[in-house]
XYZ file of C-alpha atoms in Angstrom:
433
model
C 8.181 10.580 9.879
C 11.240 12.247 8.416
C 10.670 11.198 4.815
C 7.251 9.994 3.794
C 7.142 7.090 1.409
C 5.125 7.822 -1.676
C 3.391 4.981 -3.516
C 2.164 5.522 -7.059
C -1.518 4.975 -7.721
C -1.386 4.779 -11.494
C -0.818 1.037 -11.787
C -3.890 0.333 -9.671
C -6.016 2.257 -12.216
C -5.079 -0.010 -15.110
C -7.720 -2.659 -15.707
C -6.477 -6.093 -16.690
C -7.679 -6.839 -20.207
C -8.189 -10.557 -19.610
C -10.598 -9.807 -16.759
C -12.684 -7.604 -19.025
C -12.554 -10.191 -21.827
C -13.884 -12.907 -19.515
C -16.721 -10.658 -18.344
C -17.612 -9.850 -21.934
C -17.650 -13.535 -22.937
C -20.044 -14.065 -20.042
C -22.218 -11.240 -21.427
C -22.102 -12.730 -24.935
C -23.109 -16.140 -23.611
C -25.892 -14.746 -21.442
C -27.327 -12.621 -24.225
C -27.170 -15.457 -26.745
C -28.816 -17.965 -24.410
C -31.556 -15.464 -23.516
C -32.335 -14.738 -27.179
C -32.407 -18.445 -28.039
C -34.773 -19.259 -25.160
C -37.108 -16.357 -25.934
C -37.180 -16.957 -29.701
C -37.142 -20.760 -29.980
C -38.381 -22.168 -26.688
C -40.945 -19.567 -25.656
C -41.479 -18.685 -29.334
C -41.984 -14.996 -28.696
C -41.643 -12.672 -31.713
C -38.133 -11.232 -31.646
C -35.972 -9.236 -34.123
C -33.496 -12.090 -34.456
C -31.333 -10.526 -37.162
C -30.772 -7.260 -35.325
C -30.218 -9.035 -32.016
C -27.812 -11.472 -33.655
C -25.822 -8.628 -35.215
C -25.510 -6.819 -31.897
C -24.414 -9.953 -30.030
C -22.079 -10.876 -32.880
C -20.434 -7.447 -32.800
C -19.648 -7.865 -29.111
C -18.289 -11.369 -29.691
C -16.168 -10.229 -32.656
C -14.689 -7.304 -30.734
C -13.939 -9.562 -27.793
C -12.309 -12.195 -30.010
C -10.099 -9.522 -31.593
C -8.952 -8.291 -28.166
C -8.221 -11.836 -26.976
C -6.106 -12.578 -30.069
C -4.466 -9.181 -30.464
C -3.206 -8.638 -26.909
C -1.480 -10.931 -24.374
C -3.342 -12.103 -21.284
C -1.202 -9.874 -19.039
C -1.977 -6.673 -20.959
C -3.387 -3.864 -18.852
C -5.604 -1.151 -20.265
C -4.900 2.527 -19.851
C -7.927 4.469 -18.533
C -8.930 5.887 -21.962
C -8.871 2.420 -23.547
C -10.859 0.898 -20.679
C -13.362 3.749 -20.928
C -13.791 3.105 -24.667
C -14.417 -0.623 -24.163
C -16.859 -0.114 -21.314
C -18.616 2.566 -23.355
C -18.932 0.120 -26.250
C -20.435 -2.470 -23.881
C -22.942 0.097 -22.623
C -24.000 1.091 -26.149
C -24.279 -2.540 -27.301
C -26.399 -3.585 -24.324
C -28.583 -0.475 -24.556
C -29.224 -1.096 -28.271
C -30.167 -4.725 -27.579
C -32.569 -3.641 -24.841
C -33.971 -0.884 -27.067
C -35.132 -3.327 -29.762
C -36.531 -5.770 -27.192
C -38.920 -3.612 -25.214
C -36.822 -0.870 -23.637
C -37.525 -0.358 -19.939
C -40.228 -3.032 -20.090
C -37.459 -5.604 -20.589
C -36.697 -7.259 -17.227
C -32.962 -7.164 -18.078
C -32.907 -3.336 -18.325
C -31.106 -2.897 -14.946
C -28.019 -4.517 -16.493
C -27.081 -1.136 -17.981
C -25.499 -0.362 -14.601
C -22.856 -3.112 -14.935
C -20.319 -1.213 -17.134
C -20.711 1.831 -14.883
C -20.020 -0.163 -11.729
C -16.944 -1.779 -13.300
C -15.648 1.652 -14.267
C -16.175 3.133 -10.798
C -14.384 0.172 -9.255
C -11.263 0.436 -11.404
C -11.045 3.713 -13.328
C -10.432 7.407 -12.545
C -13.524 9.291 -11.454
C -13.610 11.613 -14.482
C -14.065 8.704 -16.911
C -16.534 6.975 -14.629
C -18.699 10.082 -14.301
C -18.941 10.379 -18.089
C -20.004 6.733 -18.275
C -22.588 7.299 -15.521
C -24.128 10.204 -17.443
C -24.148 8.075 -20.606
C -25.884 5.237 -18.757
C -28.610 7.546 -17.453
C -29.052 8.957 -20.955
C -29.324 5.433 -22.358
C -31.889 4.551 -19.684
C -33.883 7.603 -20.679
C -33.758 6.544 -24.343
C -35.006 3.072 -23.380
C -38.124 4.664 -21.897
C -39.077 5.890 -25.371
C -38.443 2.620 -27.205
C -41.112 2.045 -29.918
C -40.464 -1.696 -29.859
C -42.765 -3.873 -27.777
C -41.565 -6.460 -25.333
C -41.383 -9.951 -26.925
C -44.487 -11.676 -25.569
C -47.326 -13.990 -26.526
C -48.694 -12.980 -29.939
C -52.319 -13.006 -28.772
C -51.650 -10.735 -25.808
C -50.470 -7.138 -25.724
C -48.047 -5.893 -23.058
C -48.837 -2.352 -22.038
C -46.712 -0.608 -19.420
C -48.193 2.519 -17.886
C -46.097 5.664 -18.078
C -45.980 5.889 -14.294
C -44.503 2.388 -14.156
C -41.917 3.367 -16.783
C -41.005 6.408 -14.695
C -40.654 4.212 -11.626
C -38.420 1.758 -13.474
C -36.307 4.657 -14.779
C -35.896 6.060 -11.274
C -35.025 2.629 -9.884
C -32.346 1.993 -12.515
C -30.863 5.497 -12.263
C -30.730 5.463 -8.468
C -29.366 1.900 -8.344
C -26.666 2.768 -10.857
C -25.611 5.918 -9.013
C -25.711 4.373 -5.540
C -23.902 1.164 -6.516
C -21.318 3.082 -8.541
C -20.362 5.504 -5.773
C -20.431 2.768 -3.131
C -18.063 0.603 -5.176
C -15.853 3.613 -5.857
C -15.600 4.390 -2.154
C -14.812 0.808 -1.159
C -12.255 0.297 -3.926
C -10.555 3.617 -3.154
C -10.188 2.718 0.517
C -8.868 -0.725 -0.368
C -6.397 0.790 -2.820
C -5.188 3.347 -0.277
C -4.750 0.657 2.351
C -2.837 -1.529 -0.085
C -0.536 1.343 -1.062
C 0.049 2.260 2.565
C 0.887 -1.323 3.497
C 3.323 -1.439 0.590
C 4.983 1.695 1.951
C 5.148 0.028 5.375
C 6.891 -3.008 3.921
C 9.409 -0.778 2.139
C 10.195 1.124 5.331
C 10.572 -2.089 7.343
C 12.805 -3.582 4.670
C 15.008 -0.487 4.765
C 15.270 -0.580 8.558
C 16.126 -4.284 8.539
C 18.739 -3.653 5.869
C 20.367 -0.939 7.978
C 20.368 -3.166 11.058
C 22.170 -5.899 9.127
C 25.024 -3.695 7.924
C 27.192 -4.518 10.951
C 27.015 -8.218 10.193
C 27.779 -7.568 6.558
C 30.770 -5.429 7.520
C 32.133 -8.247 9.676
C 31.663 -10.760 6.877
C 33.343 -8.418 4.382
C 36.301 -7.890 6.729
C 36.703 -11.634 7.144
C 36.448 -12.428 3.435
C 38.721 -9.582 2.306
C 41.397 -10.204 4.928
C 43.206 -13.022 3.104
C 43.401 -11.474 -0.399
C 44.408 -8.126 1.092
C 47.199 -9.804 3.062
C 48.430 -11.376 -0.175
C 48.404 -7.961 -1.879
C 50.381 -6.507 1.020
C 53.039 -9.251 0.791
C 53.354 -8.797 -2.967
C 53.641 -5.028 -2.485
C 56.502 -5.521 -0.020
C 58.312 -7.826 -2.448
C 57.836 -5.320 -5.273
C 59.186 -2.521 -3.061
C 62.241 -4.615 -2.230
C 62.930 -5.432 -5.872
C 61.971 -2.108 -7.487
C 62.602 0.347 -4.659
C 65.762 1.657 -6.298
C 64.086 2.194 -9.654
C 62.892 5.805 -9.919
C 60.217 4.796 -12.460
C 58.314 2.546 -10.048
C 59.363 3.594 -6.539
C 56.527 6.068 -5.846
C 53.879 3.762 -7.318
C 55.057 0.772 -5.297
C 55.195 2.801 -2.086
C 51.685 4.102 -2.735
C 50.419 0.572 -3.360
C 51.934 -0.665 -0.099
C 50.661 2.281 1.964
C 47.116 1.959 0.638
C 47.064 -1.793 1.244
C 48.147 -1.169 4.833
C 45.427 1.432 5.175
C 42.811 -1.053 3.939
C 44.046 -3.627 6.447
C 43.703 -1.071 9.269
C 40.126 -0.282 8.206
C 39.180 -3.958 8.084
C 40.866 -4.537 11.438
C 38.728 -1.800 13.018
C 35.576 -3.213 11.443
C 36.363 -6.676 12.751
C 37.108 -5.339 16.231
C 33.938 -3.251 16.280
C 31.778 -6.129 15.141
C 33.215 -8.700 17.532
C 33.116 -6.305 20.437
C 29.634 -4.988 19.801
C 27.957 -8.086 18.345
C 26.118 -9.008 21.517
C 25.187 -5.393 22.109
C 23.825 -5.062 18.599
C 21.809 -8.275 18.730
C 20.502 -8.055 22.286
C 18.922 -4.792 23.333
C 17.743 -4.083 26.901
C 14.568 -2.044 27.165
C 16.449 0.988 28.549
C 18.925 0.896 25.655
C 16.081 0.570 23.166
C 14.346 3.662 24.570
C 17.561 5.657 24.656
C 18.333 4.708 21.066
C 14.967 5.931 19.779
C 15.103 9.126 21.892
C 18.696 10.154 21.117
C 18.136 11.582 17.599
C 15.414 13.949 18.857
C 17.183 15.692 21.749
C 18.634 18.595 19.736
C 15.477 20.327 18.519
C 14.830 22.805 21.332
C 12.196 20.604 22.990
C 12.898 19.094 26.405
C 12.786 15.302 26.105
C 12.320 13.696 29.513
C 12.570 9.979 30.310
C 10.652 8.614 33.311
C 11.441 5.057 34.368
C 8.882 3.638 36.787
C 10.587 0.258 37.110
C 14.075 -0.769 38.109
C 16.520 -1.530 35.307
C 17.731 -4.622 37.120
C 14.714 -6.635 36.021
C 14.112 -5.057 32.630
C 13.408 -7.271 29.594
C 16.188 -7.857 27.100
C 15.142 -8.634 23.551
C 16.541 -9.039 20.098
C 16.981 -5.862 18.084
C 13.758 -5.208 16.172
C 13.925 -2.578 13.389
C 10.114 -2.338 13.369
C 9.939 -1.350 17.051
C 12.856 1.059 16.724
C 11.301 2.779 13.746
C 7.769 2.824 15.155
C 8.697 4.301 18.537
C 11.112 6.733 16.879
C 8.351 7.978 14.612
C 5.939 8.508 17.525
C 8.578 10.439 19.477
C 9.415 12.510 16.402
C 5.753 13.454 15.948
C 5.516 14.392 19.633
C 8.598 16.630 19.340
C 7.209 18.255 16.176
C 3.948 19.269 17.861
C 5.100 19.905 21.433
C 5.394 23.431 22.807
C 8.206 22.837 25.304
C 8.318 19.273 26.567
C 7.859 15.615 25.627
C 7.756 12.941 28.307
C 8.503 9.278 27.645
C 7.413 7.000 30.486
C 8.627 3.401 30.622
C 7.283 0.692 32.902
C 7.668 -3.077 32.946
C 5.953 -5.719 35.063
C 6.257 -9.508 35.032
C 3.484 -9.586 32.429
C 3.601 -6.326 30.471
C 5.922 -3.676 29.043
C 4.453 -0.192 28.611
C 5.827 2.914 26.896
C 3.807 6.148 27.162
C 4.666 9.179 25.002
C 3.127 12.531 26.022
C 3.590 16.060 24.714
C 2.299 19.448 25.831
C 0.958 20.443 22.410
C -2.626 20.962 21.298
C -3.324 17.253 20.949
C -5.493 15.539 18.361
C -8.665 17.069 16.998
C -11.805 15.001 17.734
C -12.288 13.956 14.113
C -8.644 12.868 13.747
C -8.678 11.005 17.075
C -11.378 8.633 15.826
C -9.475 7.898 12.595
C -5.877 7.604 13.835
C -4.068 4.760 12.136
C -5.902 5.014 8.837
C -3.616 5.656 5.854
C -3.394 9.179 4.441
C -4.825 10.787 7.581
C -2.534 13.448 9.029
C -1.922 13.085 12.732
C -2.563 16.630 14.007
C -4.268 19.896 13.161
C -1.397 20.995 10.944
C 0.869 18.955 8.725
C 4.297 20.429 8.176
C 6.242 17.190 7.944
C 8.081 16.283 4.754
C 5.831 14.697 2.216
C 2.586 15.347 4.099
C 0.822 12.161 2.986
C -0.305 11.113 6.457
C 1.477 7.765 6.112
C 3.971 8.201 8.949
C 1.657 7.402 11.840
C 0.015 4.577 9.881
C 3.400 2.947 9.216
C 4.511 3.343 12.838
C 1.230 1.919 14.146
C 1.336 -0.993 11.713
C 4.933 -1.925 12.558
C 4.300 -1.756 16.304
C 1.100 -3.792 16.058
C 2.965 -6.428 14.056
C 5.353 -6.714 16.984
C 2.408 -7.544 19.260
C 1.851 -4.070 20.717
C -1.478 -2.463 21.541
C -1.668 1.281 20.887
C -4.040 3.720 22.594
C -4.316 7.377 21.541
C -5.792 10.097 23.752
C -5.595 13.785 24.725
C -4.536 14.661 28.309
C -4.594 17.596 27.366
C -1.798 17.203 24.825
C -1.394 14.052 22.766
C -0.839 10.843 24.725
C 0.130 7.520 23.127
C 0.298 4.326 25.162
C 2.155 1.372 23.630
C 1.930 -1.922 25.517
C 3.406 -5.368 24.807
C 3.006 -8.666 26.635
C 6.396 -9.086 28.312
C 6.896 -12.521 26.775
C 7.097 -10.909 23.353
C 9.840 -8.530 24.491
C 12.147 -11.239 25.786
C 15.086 -12.405 23.687
C 13.861 -15.977 23.374
C 10.718 -15.075 21.431
C 11.450 -14.962 17.682
C 7.936 -14.082 16.533
C 8.239 -10.457 17.599
C 11.414 -9.879 15.712
C 10.517 -11.586 12.479
C 7.076 -10.177 11.679
C 5.283 -11.756 8.796
């Protein structure tokens, strides 16, 4: 890939405030309902005032956020960290006065940590994880007893408390890092697909320039002809006036020049329109190979089938870009030679790209096509994000191709389409969605 497309990651790290507000209202409701059931239905002794103040503080803070900021507001990482830290402290304090680790709701301390690992930078999430483990440790030393029947005492052995602490700490750490891994992969894939769409849009835009040029020539022809006529009349009337003669002659000459340019554009478009829209397989391969012949690497084309029966399809920017990228990578890593083999049958069209380089390393070979994975042992392409091969693979697969990567002994890429998709009558291939 000549110029890697970079996609910013910062916007994906900004948590939507409304999402957090809804989760906090759910926490307020759950805590309030639990306290009411324990205190008034089960009639267990409970520090109602302290519990009410803690729940009320969370509700008040949430109400302020809902009123102060619009629903579309997104939190910067420090602000999200502060809110999640507040939630952790509030929940830990409520658990502390209601039995500590003996409280069956103690594992909920992991919720703010998991939310942070799913949406925030790792440095903030790690601080929150350490704070959660510290809070869990403090809960183990809570002097408050679990709300229970007044005539019965709840005694939790220290070994059981240690087991609960270990369970909460390990669950928090495991769930947090698992969520972080999954969300990071999803975010990378989303960014890479966005880059793919941008590249495809650019290629489609370039392929449409010929049609736009023809339309511009047609639309500008009439007003430019009028300008030319007026310029001739002005030259006839003012040609003898030294004040205006040079300006009028310049106006007429430039209008004639514009008409010549538009005439060439119109001729080029009308003459090449069919060629630009319909592309035989041999022309497609030659078009993607041509830009890479001047880099000191021998680029050889092997045609196993006769051109007389080759498929002819509509010009597809995705296929042109994808194959061009694969050939460019092969040229970059080849020692002396790259071979492109083309074969078509009544049912299949196959393009094989082989180079005499070192090939793919075993670990890369199993991960080819993932975003942000470089394609070879070294990465000296511009940008170096490892998006080039992912974009090429994605665009080709959208066109209906199946890609196979191997080492024999250099890198070998086999791209195969059902022939029906390569024919001009099939629109699905050339309008991927």
